[in-house]
PDB file of C-alpha atoms in Angstrom:
ATOM      1  CA  MET K 153      16.691  -8.965 -10.259  1.00 65.00           C
ATOM      2  CA  TRP K 154      14.438  -5.989 -10.597  1.00 65.00           C
ATOM      3  CA  GLN K 155      17.375  -3.830 -11.963  1.00 69.00           C
ATOM      4  CA  TYR K 156      17.090  -5.334 -15.334  1.00 73.00           C
ATOM      5  CA  LEU K 157      13.509  -4.415 -15.687  1.00 77.00           C
ATOM      6  CA  THR K 158      12.785  -2.108 -18.685  1.00 86.00           C
ATOM      7  CA  ASP K 159      10.197   0.791 -18.397  1.00 85.00           C
ATOM      8  CA  ASP K 160       7.798  -1.013 -20.438  1.00 88.00           C
ATOM      9  CA  ALA K 161       8.108  -4.161 -18.396  1.00 90.00           C
ATOM     10  CA  TYR K 162       7.791  -1.951 -15.181  1.00 89.00           C
ATOM     11  CA  ASN K 163       4.613  -0.392 -16.521  1.00 90.00           C
ATOM     12  CA  GLU K 164       3.111  -3.700 -17.459  1.00 93.00           C
ATOM     13  CA  PHE K 165       3.939  -5.007 -14.027  1.00 92.00           C
ATOM     14  CA  LEU K 166       2.196  -2.166 -12.371  1.00 94.00           C
ATOM     15  CA  LEU K 167      -0.649  -2.382 -14.561  1.00 94.00           C
ATOM     16  CA  SER K 168      -1.219  -6.274 -13.897  1.00 94.00           C
ATOM     17  CA  PHE K 169      -2.537  -5.302 -10.625  1.00 96.00           C
ATOM     18  CA  ASN K 170      -5.497  -3.670 -12.072  1.00 96.00           C
ATOM     19  CA  LEU K 171      -5.612  -0.914  -9.323  1.00 97.00           C
ATOM     20  CA  LEU K 172      -7.622   1.329 -11.483  1.00 96.00           C
ATOM     21  CA  LYS K 173     -10.107   0.901 -14.316  1.00 92.00           C
ATOM     22  CA  THR K 174      -8.030   2.843 -16.920  1.00 91.00           C
ATOM     23  CA  LYS K 175      -5.365   0.983 -18.946  1.00 89.00           C
ATOM     24  CA  ASP K 176      -3.801   4.318 -19.830  1.00 93.00           C
ATOM     25  CA  ILE K 177      -0.470   3.821 -18.257  1.00 93.00           C
ATOM     26  CA  ARG K 178       0.201   7.610 -17.944  1.00 94.00           C
ATOM     27  CA  ARG K 179      -2.837   8.205 -16.245  1.00 95.00           C
ATOM     28  CA  TYR K 180      -2.819   5.077 -14.221  1.00 96.00           C
ATOM     29  CA  LYS K 181       0.720   5.966 -12.915  1.00 95.00           C
ATOM     30  CA  ASN K 182      -0.068   9.532 -12.292  1.00 96.00           C
ATOM     31  CA  THR K 183      -3.127   8.720 -10.191  1.00 97.00           C
ATOM     32  CA  LEU K 184      -1.311   6.207  -8.046  1.00 97.00           C
ATOM     33  CA  TYR K 185       1.757   8.567  -7.419  1.00 96.00           C
ATOM     34  CA  TYR K 186      -0.664  11.474  -6.848  1.00 96.00           C
ATOM     35  CA  LEU K 187      -2.440   9.316  -4.079  1.00 97.00           C
ATOM     36  CA  SER K 188       0.785   8.375  -2.650  1.00 96.00           C
ATOM     37  CA  ASN K 189       2.321  11.801  -2.530  1.00 96.00           C
ATOM     38  CA  ASN K 190      -0.870  13.245  -0.983  1.00 95.00           C
ATOM     39  CA  ILE K 191      -1.924  10.530   1.309  1.00 95.00           C
ATOM     40  CA  GLU K 192      -2.943  12.872   4.339  1.00 93.00           C
ATOM     41  CA  GLY K 193      -5.306  14.798   1.974  1.00 94.00           C
ATOM     42  CA  ASN K 194      -7.006  11.551   1.010  1.00 96.00           C
ATOM     43  CA  TYR K 195      -8.215  10.672   4.642  1.00 95.00           C
ATOM     44  CA  VAL K 196     -10.991  12.023   6.922  1.00 93.00           C
ATOM     45  CA  GLU K 197     -10.396  11.390  10.507  1.00 90.00           C
ATOM     46  CA  TYR K 198     -13.555  10.959  12.901  1.00 86.00           C
ATOM     47  CA  GLU K 199     -13.884   9.413  16.377  1.00 81.00           C
ATOM     48  CA  ILE K 200     -16.265   6.824  17.696  1.00 78.00           C
ATOM     49  CA  SER K 201     -16.849   5.849  21.211  1.00 74.00           C
ATOM     50  CA  LYS K 202     -15.840   2.386  22.502  1.00 68.00           C
ATOM     51  CA  LYS K 203     -17.814   0.324  24.933  1.00 65.00           C
ATOM     52  CA  ASN K 204     -15.290   1.199  27.669  1.00 63.00           C
ATOM     53  CA  GLY K 205     -16.033   4.847  27.156  1.00 65.00           C
ATOM     54  CA  LYS K 206     -12.742   5.591  25.400  1.00 73.00           C
ATOM     55  CA  ILE K 207     -12.273   7.057  21.887  1.00 77.00           C
ATOM     56  CA  ARG K 208     -11.273   5.278  18.859  1.00 80.00           C
ATOM     57  CA  THR K 209     -10.074   7.167  15.743  1.00 86.00           C
ATOM     58  CA  ILE K 210     -11.193   5.959  12.438  1.00 89.00           C
ATOM     59  CA  TYR K 211      -9.474   7.108   9.168  1.00 92.00           C
ATOM     60  CA  GLU K 212     -11.795   7.063   6.289  1.00 94.00           C
ATOM     61  CA  PRO K 213     -10.012   7.158   2.884  1.00 96.00           C
ATOM     62  CA  SER K 214     -11.198   9.042  -0.160  1.00 96.00           C
ATOM     63  CA  PRO K 215     -13.420   7.172  -2.677  1.00 96.00           C
ATOM     64  CA  ILE K 216     -10.541   7.000  -5.078  1.00 97.00           C
ATOM     65  CA  LEU K 217      -8.126   5.888  -2.475  1.00 97.00           C
ATOM     66  CA  LYS K 218     -10.508   3.495  -1.164  1.00 97.00           C
ATOM     67  CA  LEU K 219     -11.123   1.993  -4.738  1.00 97.00           C
ATOM     68  CA  VAL K 220      -7.234   1.446  -5.033  1.00 98.00           C
ATOM     69  CA  GLN K 221      -7.096  -0.113  -1.540  1.00 98.00           C
ATOM     70  CA  ARG K 222      -9.812  -2.614  -2.202  1.00 97.00           C
ATOM     71  CA  ASN K 223      -7.999  -3.652  -5.473  1.00 97.00           C
ATOM     72  CA  ILE K 224      -4.652  -3.814  -3.669  1.00 98.00           C
ATOM     73  CA  LEU K 225      -6.662  -6.115  -1.119  1.00 96.00           C
ATOM     74  CA  HIS K 226      -8.303  -8.417  -3.717  1.00 95.00           C
ATOM     75  CA  ASN K 227      -5.586  -8.525  -6.418  1.00 96.00           C
ATOM     76  CA  ILE K 228      -2.485  -8.595  -4.252  1.00 97.00           C
ATOM     77  CA  LEU K 229      -2.785  -9.129  -0.506  1.00 96.00           C
ATOM     78  CA  GLU K 230      -5.501 -11.890  -0.488  1.00 94.00           C
ATOM     79  CA  GLU K 231      -3.038 -14.255  -2.404  1.00 93.00           C
ATOM     80  CA  LYS K 232      -0.726 -14.084   0.537  1.00 94.00           C
ATOM     81  CA  ARG K 233      -0.869 -16.761   3.047  1.00 93.00           C
ATOM     82  CA  ILE K 234      -2.098 -16.038   6.598  1.00 94.00           C
ATOM     83  CA  SER K 235      -2.298 -18.417   9.615  1.00 95.00           C
ATOM     84  CA  GLU K 236      -5.119 -20.839  10.215  1.00 94.00           C
ATOM     85  CA  TYR K 237      -5.283 -19.483  13.801  1.00 95.00           C
ATOM     86  CA  ALA K 238      -6.410 -16.045  12.475  1.00 95.00           C
ATOM     87  CA  LYS K 239     -10.234 -15.842  12.398  1.00 92.00           C
ATOM     88  CA  ALA K 240     -10.917 -12.240  11.483  1.00 87.00           C
ATOM     89  CA  TYR K 241     -11.152 -10.480   7.945  1.00 81.00           C
ATOM     90  CA  LYS K 242     -11.205 -13.841   6.025  1.00 77.00           C
ATOM     91  CA  LYS K 243     -13.581 -14.679   3.198  1.00 74.00           C
ATOM     92  CA  ASN K 244     -16.411 -17.152   4.353  1.00 69.00           C
ATOM     93  CA  ILE K 245     -15.311 -16.857   8.137  1.00 72.00           C
ATOM     94  CA  SER K 246     -17.395 -15.221  10.633  1.00 75.00           C
ATOM     95  CA  LEU K 247     -17.444 -14.827  14.642  1.00 80.00           C
ATOM     96  CA  LEU K 248     -18.660 -18.375  14.895  1.00 85.00           C
ATOM     97  CA  GLU K 249     -15.491 -19.976  13.728  1.00 89.00           C
ATOM     98  CA  ASN K 250     -13.563 -18.074  16.268  1.00 91.00           C
ATOM     99  CA  ALA K 251     -15.835 -19.292  19.146  1.00 92.00           C
ATOM    100  CA  LEU K 252     -16.362 -22.959  18.200  1.00 92.00           C
ATOM    101  CA  PRO K 253     -12.962 -24.122  19.314  1.00 95.00           C
ATOM    102  CA  HIS K 254     -13.731 -22.884  22.764  1.00 97.00           C
ATOM    103  CA  VAL K 255     -17.113 -24.762  23.605  1.00 95.00           C
ATOM    104  CA  LYS K 256     -17.218 -26.689  26.699  1.00 95.00           C
ATOM    105  CA  GLN K 257     -13.789 -25.777  27.975  1.00 96.00           C
ATOM    106  CA  ASN K 258     -12.579 -25.752  31.644  1.00 95.00           C
ATOM    107  CA  ILE K 259     -10.467 -22.473  31.356  1.00 97.00           C
ATOM    108  CA  ILE K 260     -10.739 -19.808  28.811  1.00 97.00           C
ATOM    109  CA  LEU K 261      -8.023 -17.176  28.773  1.00 98.00           C
ATOM    110  CA  LYS K 262      -8.529 -13.971  26.865  1.00 97.00           C
ATOM    111  CA  LEU K 263      -5.871 -11.497  26.028  1.00 98.00           C
ATOM    112  CA  ASP K 264      -5.543  -8.267  23.973  1.00 96.00           C
ATOM    113  CA  ILE K 265      -2.782  -6.531  21.970  1.00 97.00           C
ATOM    114  CA  MET K 266      -2.369  -2.941  23.045  1.00 95.00           C
ATOM    115  CA  ASN K 267      -3.009  -0.272  20.353  1.00 93.00           C
ATOM    116  CA  PHE K 268      -2.673  -2.960  17.733  1.00 94.00           C
ATOM    117  CA  PHE K 269      -3.063  -0.920  14.470  1.00 94.00           C
ATOM    118  CA  ASP K 270      -1.203   2.046  15.710  1.00 93.00           C
ATOM    119  CA  ASN K 271       1.745  -0.081  16.339  1.00 95.00           C
ATOM    120  CA  ILE K 272       2.080  -1.516  12.934  1.00 97.00           C
ATOM    121  CA  THR K 273       4.458   0.676  11.060  1.00 97.00           C
ATOM    122  CA  PHE K 274       5.331   1.493   7.401  1.00 97.00           C
ATOM    123  CA  LYS K 275       8.409  -0.617   7.870  1.00 97.00           C
ATOM    124  CA  MET K 276       6.458  -3.568   9.109  1.00 97.00           C
ATOM    125  CA  VAL K 277       4.096  -3.329   6.178  1.00 98.00           C
ATOM    126  CA  TYR K 278       6.812  -3.022   3.727  1.00 97.00           C
ATOM    127  CA  ASN K 279       8.984  -5.919   5.001  1.00 96.00           C
ATOM    128  CA  SER K 280       5.917  -8.351   5.427  1.00 96.00           C
ATOM    129  CA  CYS K 281       3.804  -7.428   2.270  1.00 96.00           C
ATOM    130  CA  PHE K 282       5.732  -5.597  -0.429  1.00 96.00           C
ATOM    131  CA  ARG K 283       9.525  -6.209   0.235  1.00 94.00           C
ATOM    132  CA  GLU K 284      11.966  -6.072  -2.595  1.00 91.00           C
ATOM    133  CA  GLU K 285      12.132  -9.815  -3.102  1.00 90.00           C
ATOM    134  CA  LEU K 286       8.603  -9.569  -4.409  1.00 91.00           C
ATOM    135  CA  TYR K 287       8.416  -6.508  -6.033  1.00 93.00           C
ATOM    136  CA  PRO K 288      10.618  -3.726  -7.375  1.00 93.00           C
ATOM    137  CA  LYS K 289      11.416  -1.381  -4.596  1.00 93.00           C
ATOM    138  CA  SER K 290       9.791   1.684  -6.063  1.00 93.00           C
ATOM    139  CA  ILE K 291       6.579  -0.281  -6.484  1.00 95.00           C
ATOM    140  CA  GLY K 292       6.741  -1.922  -2.989  1.00 96.00           C
ATOM    141  CA  VAL K 293       7.304   1.562  -1.515  1.00 96.00           C
ATOM    142  CA  LEU K 294       4.423   2.833  -3.620  1.00 97.00           C
ATOM    143  CA  LEU K 295       2.066   0.154  -2.459  1.00 98.00           C
ATOM    144  CA  THR K 296       3.150   0.722   1.142  1.00 98.00           C
ATOM    145  CA  ASN K 297       2.380   4.297   0.984  1.00 97.00           C
ATOM    146  CA  LEU K 298      -1.008   3.549  -0.419  1.00 98.00           C
ATOM    147  CA  CYS K 299      -1.873   1.351   2.504  1.00 98.00           C
ATOM    148  CA  THR K 300      -0.329   3.390   5.403  1.00 97.00           C
ATOM    149  CA  TYR K 301      -1.198   6.858   6.785  1.00 96.00           C
ATOM    150  CA  GLN K 302       1.165   8.941   9.112  1.00 94.00           C
ATOM    151  CA  GLY K 303       3.637   6.031   9.148  1.00 94.00           C
ATOM    152  CA  LYS K 304       1.269   3.500  10.401  1.00 95.00           C
ATOM    153  CA  LEU K 305      -1.661   1.182   9.505  1.00 96.00           C
ATOM    154  CA  PRO K 306      -4.983   3.106   9.545  1.00 95.00           C
ATOM    155  CA  GLN K 307      -7.929   1.679  11.102  1.00 92.00           C
ATOM    156  CA  GLY K 308     -10.575   2.139   8.437  1.00 92.00           C
ATOM    157  CA  ALA K 309      -8.577   1.379   5.231  1.00 95.00           C
ATOM    158  CA  PRO K 310      -9.976  -1.829   3.461  1.00 95.00           C
ATOM    159  CA  THR K 311      -6.464  -3.176   3.345  1.00 96.00           C
ATOM    160  CA  SER K 312      -5.438  -2.626   6.874  1.00 95.00           C
ATOM    161  CA  SER K 313      -7.218  -5.648   8.450  1.00 93.00           C
ATOM    162  CA  TYR K 314      -5.825  -8.407   6.153  1.00 95.00           C
ATOM    163  CA  ILE K 315      -2.365  -6.707   6.318  1.00 97.00           C
ATOM    164  CA  SER K 316      -2.386  -7.212  10.124  1.00 96.00           C
ATOM    165  CA  ASN K 317      -3.041 -10.744   9.627  1.00 96.00           C
ATOM    166  CA  ILE K 318      -0.006 -11.192   7.420  1.00 97.00           C
ATOM    167  CA  ILE K 319       2.104  -9.472   9.683  1.00 97.00           C
ATOM    168  CA  LEU K 320       1.172 -11.704  12.684  1.00 97.00           C
ATOM    169  CA  ARG K 321       1.337 -14.903  10.650  1.00 97.00           C
ATOM    170  CA  GLY K 322       4.700 -15.852  12.324  1.00 97.00           C
ATOM    171  CA  PHE K 323       3.513 -15.118  15.769  1.00 98.00           C
ATOM    172  CA  ASP K 324       0.255 -17.096  15.286  1.00 98.00           C
ATOM    173  CA  GLU K 325       2.197 -20.254  13.944  1.00 97.00           C
ATOM    174  CA  ILE K 326       4.559 -19.917  16.967  1.00 98.00           C
ATOM    175  CA  ILE K 327       1.894 -19.623  19.603  1.00 98.00           C
ATOM    176  CA  GLY K 328      -0.434 -22.120  17.671  1.00 97.00           C
ATOM    177  CA  LYS K 329       2.156 -24.650  17.482  1.00 97.00           C
ATOM    178  CA  TYR K 330       2.952 -24.416  21.359  1.00 97.00           C
ATOM    179  CA  CYS K 331      -0.777 -24.743  22.056  1.00 97.00           C
ATOM    180  CA  SER K 332      -1.385 -27.613  19.744  1.00 97.00           C
ATOM    181  CA  ASN K 333       1.336 -29.563  21.450  1.00 97.00           C
ATOM    182  CA  ARG K 334      -0.267 -29.042  24.769  1.00 96.00           C
ATOM    183  CA  ASN K 335      -4.007 -29.627  23.673  1.00 97.00           C
ATOM    184  CA  ILE K 336      -4.831 -26.015  24.033  1.00 98.00           C
ATOM    185  CA  ASN K 337      -7.177 -24.309  21.581  1.00 98.00           C
ATOM    186  CA  TYR K 338      -5.909 -20.916  20.259  1.00 98.00           C
ATOM    187  CA  THR K 339      -7.547 -18.365  17.903  1.00 97.00           C
ATOM    188  CA  ARG K 340      -7.035 -14.824  17.115  1.00 96.00           C
ATOM    189  CA  TYR K 341      -9.598 -12.470  16.076  1.00 94.00           C
ATOM    190  CA  SER K 342      -7.739  -9.230  15.151  1.00 92.00           C
ATOM    191  CA  ASP K 343      -6.302  -8.008  18.583  1.00 94.00           C
ATOM    192  CA  ASP K 344      -8.264 -10.479  20.547  1.00 95.00           C
ATOM    193  CA  LEU K 345      -6.497 -13.784  21.504  1.00 97.00           C
ATOM    194  CA  THR K 346      -8.248 -16.594  23.007  1.00 97.00           C
ATOM    195  CA  PHE K 347      -6.999 -19.836  24.450  1.00 98.00           C
ATOM    196  CA  SER K 348      -9.114 -22.682  26.118  1.00 97.00           C
ATOM    197  CA  GLY K 349      -8.597 -26.079  27.680  1.00 97.00           C
ATOM    198  CA  ASP K 350      -6.612 -27.308  30.639  1.00 95.00           C
ATOM    199  CA  PHE K 351      -3.577 -25.193  31.363  1.00 96.00           C
ATOM    200  CA  GLN K 352      -1.661 -22.713  33.402  1.00 94.00           C
ATOM    201  CA  PRO K 353      -2.698 -19.200  32.239  1.00 96.00           C
ATOM    202  CA  LYS K 354       0.461 -17.821  33.593  1.00 96.00           C
ATOM    203  CA  LYS K 355       2.868 -19.671  31.110  1.00 96.00           C
ATOM    204  CA  ILE K 356       0.593 -18.574  28.224  1.00 97.00           C
ATOM    205  CA  ILE K 357       0.562 -14.852  29.089  1.00 98.00           C
ATOM    206  CA  LEU K 358       4.290 -14.996  29.364  1.00 97.00           C
ATOM    207  CA  LEU K 359       4.916 -16.542  26.099  1.00 98.00           C
ATOM    208  CA  VAL K 360       2.572 -14.209  24.274  1.00 98.00           C
ATOM    209  CA  LYS K 361       4.151 -11.211  25.988  1.00 97.00           C
ATOM    210  CA  ASP K 362       7.665 -12.153  24.915  1.00 97.00           C
ATOM    211  CA  GLU K 363       6.515 -13.111  21.270  1.00 98.00           C
ATOM    212  CA  LEU K 364       4.779  -9.814  20.920  1.00 97.00           C
ATOM    213  CA  LYS K 365       7.671  -7.883  22.299  1.00 97.00           C
ATOM    214  CA  LYS K 366       9.826  -9.420  19.483  1.00 96.00           C
ATOM    215  CA  ARG K 367       7.348  -7.979  16.972  1.00 96.00           C
ATOM    216  CA  GLY K 368       7.018  -4.604  18.327  1.00 95.00           C
ATOM    217  CA  PHE K 369       3.745  -5.117  20.210  1.00 97.00           C
ATOM    218  CA  LYS K 370       2.651  -4.958  23.830  1.00 97.00           C
ATOM    219  CA  LEU K 371       0.310  -7.063  25.838  1.00 97.00           C
ATOM    220  CA  ASN K 372      -2.698  -5.147  27.384  1.00 96.00           C
ATOM    221  CA  TYR K 373      -2.585  -6.226  31.106  1.00 95.00           C
ATOM    222  CA  ASP K 374      -5.905  -4.392  31.662  1.00 93.00           C
ATOM    223  CA  LYS K 375      -7.608  -6.898  29.445  1.00 94.00           C
ATOM    224  CA  ILE K 376      -6.308 -10.292  30.726  1.00 96.00           C
ATOM    225  CA  HIS K 377      -9.467 -12.241  31.569  1.00 97.00           C
ATOM    226  CA  ILE K 378      -9.314 -15.823  32.997  1.00 97.00           C
ATOM    227  CA  ILE K 379     -12.791 -17.407  33.105  1.00 96.00           C
ATOM    228  CA  THR K 380     -13.687 -20.860  34.426  1.00 95.00           C
ATOM    229  CA  LYS K 381     -16.457 -23.058  33.183  1.00 92.00           C
ATOM    230  CA  ASN K 382     -18.548 -22.093  36.449  1.00 92.00           C
ATOM    231  CA  LYS K 383     -19.013 -18.561  35.103  1.00 94.00           C
ATOM    232  CA  ARG K 384     -20.439 -17.432  31.786  1.00 93.00           C
ATOM    233  CA  GLN K 385     -17.718 -17.727  29.182  1.00 94.00           C
ATOM    234  CA  THR K 386     -17.811 -15.647  26.129  1.00 93.00           C
ATOM    235  CA  VAL K 387     -15.519 -15.396  23.193  1.00 93.00           C
ATOM    236  CA  THR K 388     -15.882 -12.309  20.953  1.00 88.00           C
ATOM    237  CA  GLY K 389     -19.427 -11.738  22.348  1.00 86.00           C
ATOM    238  CA  ILE K 390     -20.746 -15.321  21.956  1.00 91.00           C
ATOM    239  CA  VAL K 391     -21.471 -17.526  24.954  1.00 92.00           C
ATOM    240  CA  VAL K 392     -19.571 -20.935  24.701  1.00 93.00           C
ATOM    241  CA  ASN K 393     -20.101 -22.672  28.099  1.00 92.00           C
ATOM    242  CA  ASP K 394     -22.203 -25.713  26.859  1.00 90.00           C
ATOM    243  CA  LYS K 395     -23.137 -24.486  23.247  1.00 87.00           C
ATOM    244  CA  ILE K 396     -22.670 -21.419  21.303  1.00 86.00           C
ATOM    245  CA  ASN K 397     -25.304 -18.783  21.886  1.00 87.00           C
ATOM    246  CA  VAL K 398     -25.650 -14.998  21.912  1.00 87.00           C
ATOM    247  CA  THR K 399     -25.856 -13.354  25.439  1.00 86.00           C
ATOM    248  CA  LYS K 400     -29.088 -12.943  27.064  1.00 87.00           C
ATOM    249  CA  GLU K 401     -28.411  -9.133  27.262  1.00 89.00           C
ATOM    250  CA  TYR K 402     -28.140  -8.926  23.388  1.00 88.00           C
ATOM    251  CA  LYS K 403     -31.297 -10.815  22.716  1.00 88.00           C
ATOM    252  CA  ARG K 404     -33.059  -9.006  25.496  1.00 90.00           C
ATOM    253  CA  LYS K 405     -32.384  -5.793  23.988  1.00 91.00           C
ATOM    254  CA  ILE K 406     -33.883  -6.778  20.436  1.00 91.00           C
ATOM    255  CA  ARG K 407     -37.042  -8.062  22.175  1.00 90.00           C
ATOM    256  CA  GLN K 408     -37.395  -4.844  24.051  1.00 91.00           C
ATOM    257  CA  GLU K 409     -37.166  -2.876  20.864  1.00 90.00           C
ATOM    258  CA  MET K 410     -39.575  -5.063  18.964  1.00 90.00           C
ATOM    259  CA  TYR K 411     -42.032  -4.893  21.833  1.00 88.00           C
ATOM    260  CA  TYR K 412     -41.856  -1.089  21.669  1.00 88.00           C
ATOM    261  CA  ILE K 413     -42.293  -0.899  17.912  1.00 87.00           C
ATOM    262  CA  ARG K 414     -45.305  -3.135  17.965  1.00 85.00           C
ATOM    263  CA  LYS K 415     -46.877  -1.444  20.968  1.00 86.00           C
ATOM    264  CA  TYR K 416     -46.222   2.205  20.005  1.00 85.00           C
ATOM    265  CA  GLY K 417     -45.363   1.956  16.272  1.00 85.00           C
ATOM    266  CA  PHE K 418     -42.220   2.920  14.488  1.00 82.00           C
ATOM    267  CA  ASP K 419     -42.734   6.659  14.361  1.00 81.00           C
ATOM    268  CA  GLU K 420     -43.498   6.947  18.036  1.00 86.00           C
ATOM    269  CA  HIS K 421     -40.373   4.577  18.849  1.00 86.00           C
ATOM    270  CA  LEU K 422     -37.973   6.462  16.394  1.00 85.00           C
ATOM    271  CA  LYS K 423     -39.105   9.704  17.764  1.00 85.00           C
ATOM    272  CA  PHE K 424     -38.368   8.583  21.411  1.00 86.00           C
ATOM    273  CA  LEU K 425     -34.802   7.343  20.153  1.00 85.00           C
ATOM    274  CA  LYS K 426     -34.364  10.569  18.289  1.00 85.00           C
ATOM    275  CA  ILE K 427     -33.542   8.789  15.052  1.00 85.00           C
ATOM    276  CA  ASP K 428     -34.358  10.094  11.602  1.00 81.00           C
ATOM    277  CA  ASN K 429     -33.352   7.385   9.205  1.00 82.00           C
ATOM    278  CA  LYS K 430     -36.187   4.941   9.568  1.00 79.00           C
ATOM    279  CA  GLU K 431     -34.825   2.654   6.909  1.00 79.00           C
ATOM    280  CA  LYS K 432     -31.321   2.691   8.293  1.00 83.00           C
ATOM    281  CA  TYR K 433     -32.576   1.731  11.747  1.00 85.00           C
ATOM    282  CA  ILE K 434     -34.541  -1.144  10.430  1.00 82.00           C
ATOM    283  CA  ASN K 435     -31.666  -2.543   8.344  1.00 84.00           C
ATOM    284  CA  ASN K 436     -29.486  -2.337  11.539  1.00 86.00           C
ATOM    285  CA  LEU K 437     -32.043  -4.031  13.437  1.00 87.00           C
ATOM    286  CA  ILE K 438     -32.390  -6.765  10.876  1.00 86.00           C
ATOM    287  CA  GLY K 439     -28.539  -7.102  10.923  1.00 86.00           C
ATOM    288  CA  ARG K 440     -28.625  -7.617  14.844  1.00 87.00           C
ATOM    289  CA  ILE K 441     -31.426 -10.221  14.459  1.00 89.00           C
ATOM    290  CA  ASN K 442     -29.590 -12.135  11.631  1.00 86.00           C
ATOM    291  CA  TYR K 443     -26.594 -12.247  13.763  1.00 84.00           C
ATOM    292  CA  CYS K 444     -28.535 -14.201  16.549  1.00 85.00           C
ATOM    293  CA  LEU K 445     -30.018 -16.520  13.990  1.00 85.00           C
ATOM    294  CA  GLN K 446     -26.578 -17.205  12.520  1.00 80.00           C
ATOM    295  CA  ILE K 447     -25.305 -18.279  15.900  1.00 81.00           C
ATOM    296  CA  ASN K 448     -28.599 -20.239  16.707  1.00 77.00           C
ATOM    297  CA  LYS K 449     -30.844 -21.170  13.650  1.00 73.00           C
ATOM    298  CA  SER K 450     -33.524 -22.476  15.794  1.00 65.00           C
ATOM    299  CA  ASP K 451     -34.095 -19.017  17.556  1.00 69.00           C
ATOM    300  CA  LYS K 452     -37.511 -17.599  17.504  1.00 73.00           C
ATOM    301  CA  PHE K 453     -36.376 -14.329  15.860  1.00 81.00           C
ATOM    302  CA  LYS K 454     -37.258 -15.351  12.316  1.00 81.00           C
ATOM    303  CA  GLU K 455     -40.641 -13.780  12.556  1.00 83.00           C
ATOM    304  CA  TYR K 456     -39.076 -10.463  13.358  1.00 84.00           C
ATOM    305  CA  ILE K 457     -37.279 -10.449  10.043  1.00 82.00           C
ATOM    306  CA  GLN K 458     -40.370 -10.652   8.013  1.00 79.00           C
ATOM    307  CA  PHE K 459     -42.186  -8.053  10.161  1.00 81.00           C
ATOM    308  CA  LEU K 460     -39.302  -5.554   9.588  1.00 80.00           C
ATOM    309  CA  LYS K 461     -39.065  -6.329   5.912  1.00 76.00           C
ATOM    310  CA  ASN K 462     -42.689  -5.586   5.662  1.00 75.00           C
ATOM    311  CA  GLN K 463     -42.160  -2.194   7.281  1.00 70.00           C
ATOM    312  CA  ILE K 464     -39.540  -1.280   4.755  1.00 62.00           C
ATOM    313  CA  ASN K 465     -41.883  -2.275   1.765  1.00 60.00           C
ATOM    314  CA  ILE K 466     -44.842  -0.324   3.081  1.00 49.00           C
ATOM    315  CA  ASN K 467     -42.583   2.823   3.080  1.00 50.00           C
TER     316      ASN K 467
END
């Protein structure tokens, strides 16, 4: 159908996505195609340490590319349906929604997809999000270029997370239907898959392995965890044995930091930690405390928030 599209109609179609503030079609197209043809020059790579000591590479898009990607996310991608089992990267959805289905369960099985983002290819993004039935091929390729880097989905781009949910929608539906028919709870938070109830873990593991393989992914056998109810059961960092709660270690660290702040003062505490940016540290600490309050509203951490906000106002 797209072969009958006139140049003017093509331009209007591209403009309708509102990827840039300008309505000057020449400038609009030139900017998008410049970004598409110079993708590698519009990313900065940096590494962060993971909890297991390994390194994760983050790809930070340039400000203009990030703006375009955010508009692709809000104006195009978020209109596409994803599975109800996907709990990450959705509006008004938090870690809480990923943990709640797994409270008070006999068995929890946690699985992980190996090198998740690195295995999502240009072709997978195009076929799942921008294929020719939905967009003229040249526009579909353009949008795919703007959302990928070196032929894969870059971890750090605003579009990557939602695209991963679109790509795994079929997988989620197959796994979810299998589990629903057997009274097994299933949720997926990015590359973390959680199952709970009364079931034989081996059957789930084999099913997930086969379905992932069909889609070009691999199961990470080093991250298979089966947790019975007599042990501490956590789902994306939240304890779910009897009720949802933050781990004792997480709370203990916050209490310890607040103790040192009150005893020695902020300046000495930050000097000991070798931290220069006081406001950034306080905001980070407030964020961690709010996370605890989100999980447990009756938590006694509320007084910490006001104390820390007062410190910002003082300075």
